[in-house]
Amino acid sequence: MANKYFDLIDQTFYFPQEGFDMDNGYLTFNRIPLIHLIRKYGTPLKLTYLPSIGRKIKEARNLFRRAMRGQGYAGQYHYCYCTKSSHFAHVVEEALEHDVQLEISSAYDVDLIRRLYARKRLDKKIKIVCNGFKPENYLEGIVGLMNDGFENVITVVDNSHELDYYETHVEGVAKIGIRMATEEEPNFEFYTSRLGLRHADVLPLFRERIKNSEKLELHMLHFFVDTGIKDTLYYWGELKKAVRLYGELKKESANLHALNIGGGMPIRNSLGFEFDYKYMVREIVKNILDACEEDEVPEPDIFTEFGKYTVGESGATIFSVLARKQQNDSEMWYMIDNSLMTTLPDAWGIGERFILLPINKWDRDYRRVNIGGLSCDNSDYYNSEIHESQVYLPVDKEGDEEPLYLGFFHTGAYQDSISGYGGIKHCMIPSPQHIIIDLDDEGNLTDRLLAGKQSPESMLQILGY
């Protein structure tokens, strides 16, 4: 009976598969020989594989454009990168290389836009969708962009008081979007999203504040289902509600031309992941087209705000197993060289699961284990996967020449932002080093160190020592 770790993975999933393979007994990720990075830089380490970003943008753009062309859809498709998923310059600038538009959500994002402009990474024609609740410094930044000639800034109204500021401070005409608050799924902790305006308030606000204003033009209706794009009655119901509202607004607004369906396109979080992207995109386009034909209004340009989808699959985080702890007859702990809470906060905070695979020792027997982080917090652990409520890894033995290396894959979105990369960490456990992987002009892999392991001095300085 085949009882090795490789056999377990091969029998449970199809392996090798896209992005994952073996080379001389070691795991590769997008053809990257991970063991060479480990030997060069050590662990723990984060890596970003830049070519994945462009590949995902192209895939989504092709899916929407083919679906629209195939159904005779007259509107255009616009791919916006959601900056909050990863603000790193190497990520945003790589996305901009593939002609994306941008979606921002805070005042400091405006400074990021200006820095990118100064670096000649974008021009003033780029479409910038401004989402989120807007304190005065954010409003001031948005208006500053408009008044400085950024001609395609669309500020999405989350609260009606924003309109007062735009009418007073915008020198020309402000392009306005309105976000419709969605109803949450029945098992959620509240009924209606706090983001956006109540469905019943959208038309009255447009009629009272925007329709006859000389300073405001409605260009976009925005909605986003918090649980993401899924083939469920709930998702299709919220989409149809948004499109019907678009039809009502369009009959009274000549400038309205865009429906923004937000983000939420899922990414692979398991080797057994299944999602029919082609079907879902085709159905989204069909639902919008059918509703517009029924309402006898032109179909809108479709905007998406894909952040996690853009950058999530580009990332990986690699640890070494420092020691094994047998705490009772059945529970074995593999203790790693950093904290799961501070490097992969979604795993702790919202129960997010990533693709977990060892880098080496695939020829060993396997066993059920718990993975323990370095912090003293009881919640610093990882012990289940999407397809299985437990974790199986190769048997690690005392005295091995090489430690067991563990990789968490598709970790490129949100983890650094939420953990506060380079800042204060629980138990003063440092941020790991960060490696950037790219391809040169001949298609060869290149690597460079973006940031070394956080030093004690940097953390103590933040703390005031």
CSV table of C-alpha atoms in Angstrom, one decimal:
chain,number,residue,atom,x,y,z
A,1,MET,CA,0.0,0.0,0.0
A,2,ALA,CA,1.4,3.4,-1.0
A,3,ASN,CA,1.8,5.3,2.2
A,4,LYS,CA,4.2,8.2,1.3
A,5,TYR,CA,3.2,11.8,1.4
A,6,PHE,CA,3.5,12.1,-2.4
A,7,ASP,CA,1.0,9.2,-2.7
A,8,LEU,CA,-1.4,10.9,-0.4
A,9,ILE,CA,-1.4,14.1,-2.5
A,10,ASP,CA,-1.4,12.2,-5.8
A,11,GLN,CA,-4.4,10.1,-4.8
A,12,THR,CA,-6.4,12.9,-3.2
A,13,PHE,CA,-5.8,15.4,-6.1
A,14,TYR,CA,-4.5,15.5,-9.6
A,15,PHE,CA,-0.8,16.2,-9.1
A,16,PRO,CA,1.3,17.9,-10.5
A,17,GLN,CA,-1.1,20.7,-11.4
A,18,GLU,CA,-0.9,24.3,-12.5
A,19,GLY,CA,1.7,26.2,-10.5
A,20,PHE,CA,2.9,23.1,-8.5
A,21,ASP,CA,5.3,20.4,-9.5
A,22,MET,CA,8.3,18.4,-8.1
A,23,ASP,CA,11.9,18.7,-9.2
A,24,ASN,CA,14.5,16.3,-7.7
A,25,GLY,CA,12.3,15.6,-4.7
A,26,TYR,CA,11.5,19.3,-4.0
A,27,LEU,CA,8.4,21.3,-4.6
A,28,THR,CA,8.4,24.0,-7.2
A,29,PHE,CA,5.9,26.9,-7.3
A,30,ASN,CA,5.4,28.5,-10.8
A,31,ARG,CA,8.7,26.8,-11.8
A,32,ILE,CA,10.5,28.5,-8.9
A,33,PRO,CA,12.9,26.1,-7.3
A,34,LEU,CA,11.9,27.0,-3.7
A,35,ILE,CA,14.7,25.0,-2.1
A,36,HIS,CA,17.2,27.3,-3.8
A,37,LEU,CA,15.5,30.4,-2.4
A,38,ILE,CA,15.5,28.8,1.1
A,39,ARG,CA,19.2,27.9,0.8
A,40,LYS,CA,20.0,31.4,-0.4
A,41,TYR,CA,17.9,33.5,1.9
A,42,GLY,CA,16.8,31.2,4.8
A,43,THR,CA,13.4,31.1,6.4
A,44,PRO,CA,10.9,32.5,7.3
A,45,LEU,CA,10.4,34.2,4.0
A,46,LYS,CA,7.6,35.7,1.9
A,47,LEU,CA,7.8,35.8,-1.9
A,48,THR,CA,5.9,37.5,-4.6
A,49,TYR,CA,5.9,36.0,-8.2
A,50,LEU,CA,5.2,39.1,-10.3
A,51,PRO,CA,4.2,37.4,-13.6
A,52,SER,CA,1.2,35.8,-11.9
A,53,ILE,CA,-0.3,39.3,-11.6
A,54,GLY,CA,-0.4,40.0,-15.3
A,55,ARG,CA,-1.6,36.5,-16.0
A,56,LYS,CA,-4.7,36.9,-13.8
A,57,ILE,CA,-5.5,40.3,-15.3
A,58,LYS,CA,-5.4,38.9,-18.8
A,59,GLU,CA,-7.5,35.9,-17.8
A,60,ALA,CA,-10.3,38.0,-16.3
A,61,ARG,CA,-10.2,40.5,-19.1
A,62,ASN,CA,-10.5,37.8,-21.7
A,63,LEU,CA,-13.3,36.1,-19.9
A,64,PHE,CA,-15.4,39.3,-19.8
A,65,ARG,CA,-14.6,40.4,-23.3
A,66,ARG,CA,-15.4,37.0,-24.8
A,67,ALA,CA,-18.6,36.7,-22.9
A,68,MET,CA,-19.7,40.2,-24.0
A,69,ARG,CA,-18.7,39.7,-27.6
A,70,GLY,CA,-20.4,36.3,-27.7
A,71,GLN,CA,-23.7,37.8,-26.5
A,72,GLY,CA,-23.7,41.0,-28.5
A,73,TYR,CA,-23.1,43.1,-25.4
A,74,ALA,CA,-22.5,46.7,-26.5
A,75,GLY,CA,-20.8,48.1,-23.3
A,76,GLN,CA,-17.1,48.0,-22.4
A,77,TYR,CA,-15.3,46.1,-19.7
A,78,HIS,CA,-12.9,47.9,-17.3
A,79,TYR,CA,-10.6,46.0,-14.9
A,80,CYS,CA,-9.8,48.0,-11.8
A,81,TYR,CA,-7.1,46.9,-9.4
A,82,CYS,CA,-8.2,47.2,-5.7
A,83,THR,CA,-5.2,48.7,-4.1
A,84,LYS,CA,-6.1,47.7,-0.5
A,85,SER,CA,-5.4,44.1,-1.3
A,86,SER,CA,-1.7,45.0,-1.6
A,87,HIS,CA,-0.3,48.5,-1.7
A,88,PHE,CA,3.3,47.5,-2.4
A,89,ALA,CA,4.8,49.4,-5.3
A,90,HIS,CA,6.0,46.2,-7.0
A,91,VAL,CA,2.4,44.9,-7.1
A,92,VAL,CA,0.6,48.1,-8.1
A,93,GLU,CA,3.2,49.0,-10.7
A,94,GLU,CA,3.1,45.5,-12.2
A,95,ALA,CA,-0.7,45.7,-12.4
A,96,LEU,CA,-0.4,49.1,-14.1
A,97,GLU,CA,1.9,47.6,-16.7
A,98,HIS,CA,-1.2,45.7,-17.8
A,99,ASP,CA,-3.4,48.7,-18.3
A,100,VAL,CA,-5.6,48.4,-15.3
A,101,GLN,CA,-7.7,51.2,-13.8
A,102,LEU,CA,-7.5,51.7,-10.0
A,103,GLU,CA,-9.9,51.5,-7.1
A,104,ILE,CA,-9.0,53.3,-3.8
A,105,SER,CA,-10.5,53.4,-0.4
A,106,SER,CA,-8.7,55.9,1.9
A,107,ALA,CA,-7.1,59.3,2.1
A,108,TYR,CA,-3.5,57.9,1.9
A,109,ASP,CA,-4.4,56.1,-1.3
A,110,VAL,CA,-4.6,59.6,-2.9
A,111,ASP,CA,-1.0,60.1,-1.9
A,112,LEU,CA,-0.2,56.8,-3.5
A,113,ILE,CA,-1.8,58.0,-6.7
A,114,ARG,CA,0.2,61.2,-6.7
A,115,ARG,CA,3.4,59.2,-6.1
A,116,LEU,CA,2.7,56.9,-9.0
A,117,TYR,CA,2.0,59.9,-11.2
A,118,ALA,CA,5.3,61.5,-10.2
A,119,ARG,CA,7.0,58.2,-11.0
A,120,LYS,CA,5.3,58.3,-14.5
A,121,ARG,CA,3.5,55.0,-13.8
A,122,LEU,CA,0.1,56.5,-14.7
A,123,ASP,CA,-1.3,59.6,-16.4
A,124,LYS,CA,-4.3,61.8,-15.6
A,125,LYS,CA,-6.6,59.9,-17.9
A,126,ILE,CA,-6.6,56.8,-15.7
A,127,LYS,CA,-10.0,55.8,-14.2
A,128,ILE,CA,-9.9,56.0,-10.4
A,129,VAL,CA,-12.9,54.7,-8.5
A,130,CYS,CA,-12.9,56.2,-4.9
A,131,ASN,CA,-14.8,54.0,-2.5
A,132,GLY,CA,-15.3,53.9,1.2
A,133,PHE,CA,-16.5,56.2,4.0
A,134,LYS,CA,-14.9,59.6,3.4
A,135,PRO,CA,-13.6,61.7,6.3
A,136,GLU,CA,-12.7,65.3,5.4
A,137,ASN,CA,-9.0,64.5,4.5
A,138,TYR,CA,-10.2,61.8,2.1
A,139,LEU,CA,-12.7,64.2,0.5
A,140,GLU,CA,-10.0,66.8,0.3
A,141,GLY,CA,-7.7,64.4,-1.5
A,142,ILE,CA,-10.4,63.3,-4.0
A,143,VAL,CA,-11.3,66.9,-4.9
A,144,GLY,CA,-7.6,67.7,-5.2
A,145,LEU,CA,-7.2,65.1,-7.9
A,146,MET,CA,-10.3,66.3,-9.7
A,147,ASN,CA,-9.1,70.0,-9.6
A,148,ASP,CA,-5.6,69.0,-10.7
A,149,GLY,CA,-6.9,67.5,-13.9
A,150,PHE,CA,-7.3,63.8,-13.2
A,151,GLU,CA,-10.3,63.6,-15.6
A,152,ASN,CA,-11.7,60.2,-14.8
A,153,VAL,CA,-12.0,60.2,-11.0
A,154,ILE,CA,-15.4,58.7,-10.0
A,155,THR,CA,-16.1,59.2,-6.4
A,156,VAL,CA,-18.6,56.7,-5.1
A,157,VAL,CA,-21.0,58.1,-2.6
A,158,ASP,CA,-21.2,56.1,0.6
A,159,ASN,CA,-23.0,58.8,2.6
A,160,SER,CA,-25.1,61.7,1.2
A,161,HIS,CA,-23.2,64.4,3.1
A,162,GLU,CA,-20.3,63.9,0.6
A,163,LEU,CA,-22.3,65.7,-2.0
A,164,ASP,CA,-22.1,69.0,0.0
A,165,TYR,CA,-18.3,68.9,-0.1
A,166,TYR,CA,-18.1,68.2,-3.8
A,167,GLU,CA,-20.6,71.0,-4.7
A,168,THR,CA,-18.6,73.4,-2.6
A,169,HIS,CA,-15.0,72.5,-3.6
A,170,VAL,CA,-14.9,70.9,-7.0
A,171,GLU,CA,-14.0,73.6,-9.6
A,172,GLY,CA,-15.6,71.8,-12.5
A,173,VAL,CA,-18.1,69.0,-12.5
A,174,ALA,CA,-17.7,66.0,-10.2
A,175,LYS,CA,-18.3,62.5,-11.6
A,176,ILE,CA,-20.4,60.7,-9.0
A,177,GLY,CA,-21.0,57.1,-8.4
A,178,ILE,CA,-23.6,55.7,-5.9
A,179,ARG,CA,-23.0,52.6,-3.9
A,180,MET,CA,-26.1,50.5,-3.2
A,181,ALA,CA,-26.0,48.7,0.1
A,182,THR,CA,-26.6,45.0,-0.4
A,183,GLU,CA,-28.6,42.7,1.9
A,184,GLU,CA,-26.4,40.2,3.7
A,185,GLU,CA,-26.9,36.5,3.6
A,186,PRO,CA,-29.4,35.1,6.1
A,187,ASN,CA,-26.8,33.6,8.4
A,188,PHE,CA,-24.8,36.9,8.7
A,189,GLU,CA,-24.6,39.0,11.9
A,190,PHE,CA,-26.6,41.9,10.5
A,191,TYR,CA,-29.2,42.3,7.7
A,192,THR,CA,-27.8,45.1,5.5
A,193,SER,CA,-24.2,46.1,4.7
A,194,ARG,CA,-23.0,49.3,6.4
A,195,LEU,CA,-21.4,50.2,3.1
A,196,GLY,CA,-23.4,52.3,0.7
A,197,LEU,CA,-26.9,53.8,0.6
A,198,ARG,CA,-30.1,51.9,1.3
A,199,HIS,CA,-31.7,50.7,-1.9
A,200,ALA,CA,-34.8,52.8,-1.2
A,201,ASP,CA,-32.7,56.0,-0.8
A,202,VAL,CA,-30.8,55.8,-4.0
A,203,LEU,CA,-33.4,57.2,-6.5
A,204,PRO,CA,-34.6,60.0,-4.1
A,205,LEU,CA,-31.0,61.1,-3.5
A,206,PHE,CA,-30.3,61.2,-7.3
A,207,ARG,CA,-33.5,63.2,-7.9
A,208,GLU,CA,-33.0,65.6,-5.1
A,209,ARG,CA,-29.3,66.3,-5.2
A,210,ILE,CA,-27.7,65.2,-8.5
A,211,LYS,CA,-30.2,65.2,-11.4
A,212,ASN,CA,-30.5,69.0,-11.7
A,213,SER,CA,-27.1,69.9,-10.2
A,214,GLU,CA,-24.7,71.9,-12.3
A,215,LYS,CA,-21.8,70.5,-10.3
A,216,LEU,CA,-22.6,66.8,-10.1
A,217,GLU,CA,-23.1,64.1,-12.7
A,218,LEU,CA,-24.0,60.5,-12.0
A,219,HIS,CA,-21.7,58.1,-13.9
A,220,MET,CA,-21.7,54.9,-12.0
A,221,LEU,CA,-23.9,52.6,-9.9
A,222,HIS,CA,-21.8,50.4,-7.6
A,223,PHE,CA,-22.7,47.3,-5.6
A,224,PHE,CA,-20.7,44.5,-4.0
A,225,VAL,CA,-21.7,41.3,-2.3
A,226,ASP,CA,-19.5,40.9,0.7
A,227,THR,CA,-19.3,37.1,0.4
A,228,GLY,CA,-18.0,37.3,-3.1
A,229,ILE,CA,-19.1,36.1,-6.6
A,230,LYS,CA,-20.8,32.7,-6.1
A,231,ASP,CA,-23.3,30.6,-8.1
A,232,THR,CA,-26.0,31.1,-5.4
A,233,LEU,CA,-29.6,32.3,-5.4
A,234,TYR,CA,-28.5,35.1,-3.0
A,235,TYR,CA,-25.8,36.4,-5.4
A,236,TRP,CA,-28.0,36.4,-8.5
A,237,GLY,CA,-30.8,38.0,-6.5
A,238,GLU,CA,-28.5,40.9,-5.4
A,239,LEU,CA,-27.1,41.3,-8.9
A,240,LYS,CA,-30.6,41.5,-10.5
A,241,LYS,CA,-31.7,44.0,-7.9
A,242,ALA,CA,-28.7,46.2,-8.7
A,243,VAL,CA,-29.3,46.0,-12.5
A,244,ARG,CA,-33.0,46.8,-12.1
A,245,LEU,CA,-32.0,49.9,-10.1
A,246,TYR,CA,-29.5,50.8,-12.8
A,247,GLY,CA,-32.3,50.7,-15.3
A,248,GLU,CA,-34.5,53.0,-13.2
A,249,LEU,CA,-31.6,55.5,-12.8
A,250,LYS,CA,-30.6,55.3,-16.5
A,251,LYS,CA,-34.0,56.4,-17.6
A,252,GLU,CA,-33.5,59.6,-15.8
A,253,SER,CA,-29.7,60.1,-16.2
A,254,ALA,CA,-28.1,60.6,-19.6
A,255,ASN,CA,-24.6,60.5,-18.0
A,256,LEU,CA,-25.0,57.2,-16.2
A,257,HIS,CA,-23.0,54.6,-18.1
A,258,ALA,CA,-21.3,52.2,-15.7
A,259,LEU,CA,-22.3,49.3,-13.4
A,260,ASN,CA,-19.5,48.4,-10.9
A,261,ILE,CA,-20.0,44.9,-9.6
A,262,GLY,CA,-17.0,45.2,-7.2
A,263,GLY,CA,-14.6,42.3,-6.5
A,264,GLY,CA,-15.0,38.9,-4.9
A,265,MET,CA,-13.8,36.6,-7.6
A,266,PRO,CA,-12.4,33.6,-5.8
A,267,ILE,CA,-8.9,32.2,-6.0
A,268,ARG,CA,-7.5,28.7,-5.5
A,269,ASN,CA,-7.3,27.9,-1.8
A,270,SER,CA,-6.9,24.1,-2.2
A,271,LEU,CA,-5.5,21.7,-4.8
A,272,GLY,CA,-9.0,20.5,-5.1
A,273,PHE,CA,-10.5,24.0,-5.8
A,274,GLU,CA,-13.2,24.0,-8.5
A,275,PHE,CA,-14.8,27.2,-9.9
A,276,ASP,CA,-16.2,27.6,-13.3
A,277,TYR,CA,-15.0,31.2,-14.1
A,278,LYS,CA,-16.2,31.0,-17.7
A,279,TYR,CA,-19.8,30.1,-16.7
A,280,MET,CA,-20.0,32.7,-13.9
A,281,VAL,CA,-18.7,35.6,-16.1
A,282,ARG,CA,-21.1,34.5,-18.9
A,283,GLU,CA,-24.0,34.5,-16.5
A,284,ILE,CA,-23.1,37.9,-15.0
A,285,VAL,CA,-23.0,39.4,-18.5
A,286,LYS,CA,-26.3,37.6,-19.5
A,287,ASN,CA,-28.1,38.8,-16.4
A,288,ILE,CA,-27.1,42.4,-17.0
A,289,LEU,CA,-27.9,42.2,-20.7
A,290,ASP,CA,-31.3,40.6,-20.2
A,291,ALA,CA,-32.4,43.1,-17.5
A,292,CYS,CA,-31.3,46.1,-19.6
A,293,GLU,CA,-33.2,44.7,-22.7
A,294,GLU,CA,-36.3,44.2,-20.5
A,295,ASP,CA,-36.0,47.8,-19.2
A,296,GLU,CA,-35.2,49.1,-22.7
A,297,VAL,CA,-32.0,50.9,-21.6
A,298,PRO,CA,-28.5,50.5,-23.1
A,299,GLU,CA,-26.4,48.0,-21.3
A,300,PRO,CA,-23.7,49.6,-19.1
A,301,ASP,CA,-19.9,49.5,-19.1
A,302,ILE,CA,-19.0,46.8,-16.6
A,303,PHE,CA,-16.4,47.7,-14.0
A,304,THR,CA,-14.8,45.1,-11.6
A,305,GLU,CA,-12.5,45.7,-8.6
A,306,PHE,CA,-10.5,42.5,-8.4
A,307,GLY,CA,-7.8,42.7,-5.7
A,308,LYS,CA,-7.4,39.3,-4.2
A,309,TYR,CA,-8.0,37.7,-7.6
A,310,THR,CA,-5.2,39.9,-9.0
A,311,VAL,CA,-2.5,39.4,-6.4
A,312,GLY,CA,-3.5,36.5,-4.2
A,313,GLU,CA,-2.0,33.7,-6.2
A,314,SER,CA,1.3,35.5,-6.6
A,315,GLY,CA,2.3,35.1,-3.0
A,316,ALA,CA,3.8,32.4,-0.8
A,317,THR,CA,5.1,32.2,2.8
A,318,ILE,CA,7.6,29.6,3.8
A,319,PHE,CA,8.6,28.4,7.3
A,320,SER,CA,11.0,25.9,8.8
A,321,VAL,CA,9.9,23.3,11.4
A,322,LEU,CA,12.0,24.0,14.4
A,323,ALA,CA,10.9,21.2,16.6
A,324,ARG,CA,8.2,18.5,17.2
A,325,LYS,CA,6.1,18.4,20.4
A,326,GLN,CA,4.1,15.3,21.3
A,327,GLN,CA,1.5,16.7,23.7
A,328,ASN,CA,-0.6,13.5,24.1
A,329,ASP,CA,-1.0,10.1,22.5
A,330,SER,CA,-2.7,11.6,19.4
A,331,GLU,CA,-1.6,15.2,19.0
A,332,MET,CA,1.7,16.0,17.4
A,333,TRP,CA,2.8,19.7,17.0
A,334,TYR,CA,5.2,21.0,14.4
A,335,MET,CA,6.6,24.3,15.8
A,336,ILE,CA,7.6,26.8,13.0
A,337,ASP,CA,10.0,29.7,13.0
A,338,ASN,CA,7.5,32.6,13.0
A,339,SER,CA,3.9,33.3,14.0
A,340,LEU,CA,0.9,32.3,12.0
A,341,MET,CA,-1.1,35.1,13.6
A,342,THR,CA,1.2,37.8,12.5
A,343,THR,CA,2.2,36.5,9.0
A,344,LEU,CA,-1.1,35.0,7.9
A,345,PRO,CA,-3.7,36.9,10.0
A,346,ASP,CA,-6.7,35.8,8.0
A,347,ALA,CA,-6.0,32.2,9.0
A,348,TRP,CA,-6.5,33.3,12.6
A,349,GLY,CA,-9.0,36.1,12.2
A,350,ILE,CA,-11.6,34.7,9.7
A,351,GLY,CA,-10.6,31.1,9.4
A,352,GLU,CA,-9.1,31.6,5.9
A,353,ARG,CA,-7.4,28.6,4.4
A,354,PHE,CA,-4.5,28.5,2.0
A,355,ILE,CA,-2.8,25.8,0.0
A,356,LEU,CA,-0.4,24.2,2.4
A,357,LEU,CA,2.4,21.9,1.1
A,358,PRO,CA,5.8,20.8,2.3
A,359,ILE,CA,8.8,21.8,0.2
A,360,ASN,CA,10.7,18.6,0.9
A,361,LYS,CA,10.4,15.1,2.4
A,362,TRP,CA,7.6,14.0,0.0
A,363,ASP,CA,9.1,10.5,0.1
A,364,ARG,CA,8.4,10.1,3.8
A,365,ASP,CA,5.4,8.6,5.5
A,366,TYR,CA,2.8,11.1,6.6
A,367,ARG,CA,0.9,11.8,9.8
A,368,ARG,CA,-1.7,14.2,11.2
A,369,VAL,CA,-0.2,17.2,12.8
A,370,ASN,CA,-1.0,20.7,14.3
A,371,ILE,CA,1.2,23.6,13.2
A,372,GLY,CA,2.2,25.9,16.0
A,373,GLY,CA,3.4,29.5,15.7
A,374,LEU,CA,6.1,31.1,17.8
A,375,SER,CA,3.9,33.5,19.8
A,376,CYS,CA,2.6,32.6,23.3
A,377,ASP,CA,-1.0,33.0,22.2
A,378,ASN,CA,-3.2,29.8,22.3
A,379,SER,CA,-4.7,30.8,18.9
A,380,ASP,CA,-1.4,30.8,17.0
A,381,TYR,CA,-2.0,27.5,15.2
A,382,TYR,CA,-3.2,26.0,11.9
A,383,ASN,CA,-4.8,22.5,11.9
A,384,SER,CA,-7.3,22.2,9.1
A,385,GLU,CA,-7.6,22.6,5.4
A,386,ILE,CA,-10.5,23.4,3.0
A,387,HIS,CA,-11.0,19.8,2.0
A,388,GLU,CA,-10.1,18.2,5.3
A,389,SER,CA,-10.6,19.2,9.0
A,390,GLN,CA,-7.1,18.1,9.7
A,391,VAL,CA,-3.6,18.6,8.4
A,392,TYR,CA,-1.3,15.8,7.1
A,393,LEU,CA,2.4,16.4,6.6
A,394,PRO,CA,5.5,14.2,6.2
A,395,VAL,CA,7.0,12.6,9.3
A,396,ASP,CA,9.8,14.8,10.5
A,397,LYS,CA,12.6,13.1,12.5
A,398,GLU,CA,15.1,14.2,15.0
A,399,GLY,CA,18.6,14.4,13.6
A,400,ASP,CA,17.6,14.9,9.9
A,401,GLU,CA,20.2,16.8,8.0
A,402,GLU,CA,17.6,19.1,6.5
A,403,PRO,CA,14.6,20.6,8.4
A,404,LEU,CA,11.1,20.2,7.1
A,405,TYR,CA,10.1,23.3,5.2
A,406,LEU,CA,6.4,24.2,4.9
A,407,GLY,CA,4.9,26.5,2.3
A,408,PHE,CA,1.6,28.4,2.5
A,409,PHE,CA,0.6,29.4,-1.0
A,410,HIS,CA,-1.6,32.0,-2.6
A,411,THR,CA,-1.1,34.3,0.3
A,412,GLY,CA,-0.4,37.5,-1.7
A,413,ALA,CA,-3.5,39.5,-0.8
A,414,TYR,CA,-4.3,41.4,2.4
A,415,GLN,CA,-1.9,39.5,4.7
A,416,ASP,CA,0.8,42.1,4.8
A,417,SER,CA,-1.7,45.0,5.1
A,418,ILE,CA,-3.7,43.4,7.9
A,419,SER,CA,-0.6,42.3,9.8
A,420,GLY,CA,1.1,45.7,9.5
A,421,TYR,CA,4.2,44.5,7.7
A,422,GLY,CA,7.3,46.0,9.2
A,423,GLY,CA,5.4,47.4,12.3
A,424,ILE,CA,4.7,46.2,15.8
A,425,LYS,CA,4.0,42.5,16.1
A,426,HIS,CA,2.5,40.3,18.8
A,427,CYS,CA,5.3,39.1,21.1
A,428,MET,CA,7.7,41.2,19.1
A,429,ILE,CA,8.0,38.5,16.5
A,430,PRO,CA,9.6,40.2,13.4
A,431,SER,CA,8.2,40.5,9.9
A,432,PRO,CA,9.9,37.9,7.7
A,433,GLN,CA,12.1,38.8,4.7
A,434,HIS,CA,10.3,39.5,1.4
A,435,ILE,CA,11.7,38.2,-1.9
A,436,ILE,CA,10.5,39.4,-5.3
A,437,ILE,CA,10.6,36.9,-8.2
A,438,ASP,CA,10.3,38.0,-11.8
A,439,LEU,CA,11.3,37.0,-15.3
A,440,ASP,CA,14.1,38.7,-17.3
A,441,ASP,CA,13.9,39.5,-21.0
A,442,GLU,CA,14.9,35.9,-21.9
A,443,GLY,CA,12.3,34.4,-19.6
A,444,ASN,CA,14.7,33.3,-16.9
A,445,LEU,CA,13.7,33.6,-13.2
A,446,THR,CA,15.3,36.4,-11.2
A,447,ASP,CA,15.1,37.1,-7.5
A,448,ARG,CA,15.8,40.1,-5.3
A,449,LEU,CA,15.4,41.0,-1.7
A,450,LEU,CA,12.7,43.6,-1.2
A,451,ALA,CA,13.1,43.8,2.6
A,452,GLY,CA,15.2,41.8,5.0
A,453,LYS,CA,13.9,40.3,8.3
A,454,GLN,CA,12.7,43.1,10.6
A,455,SER,CA,15.4,44.1,13.0
A,456,PRO,CA,15.1,44.6,16.7
A,457,GLU,CA,16.3,48.2,16.2
A,458,SER,CA,13.4,49.1,13.9
A,459,MET,CA,10.8,47.6,16.2
A,460,LEU,CA,12.3,49.2,19.3
A,461,GLN,CA,12.4,52.6,17.5
A,462,ILE,CA,8.7,52.4,16.8
A,463,LEU,CA,8.1,51.6,20.4
A,464,GLY,CA,10.0,54.6,21.5
A,465,TYR,CA,13.1,53.0,22.9
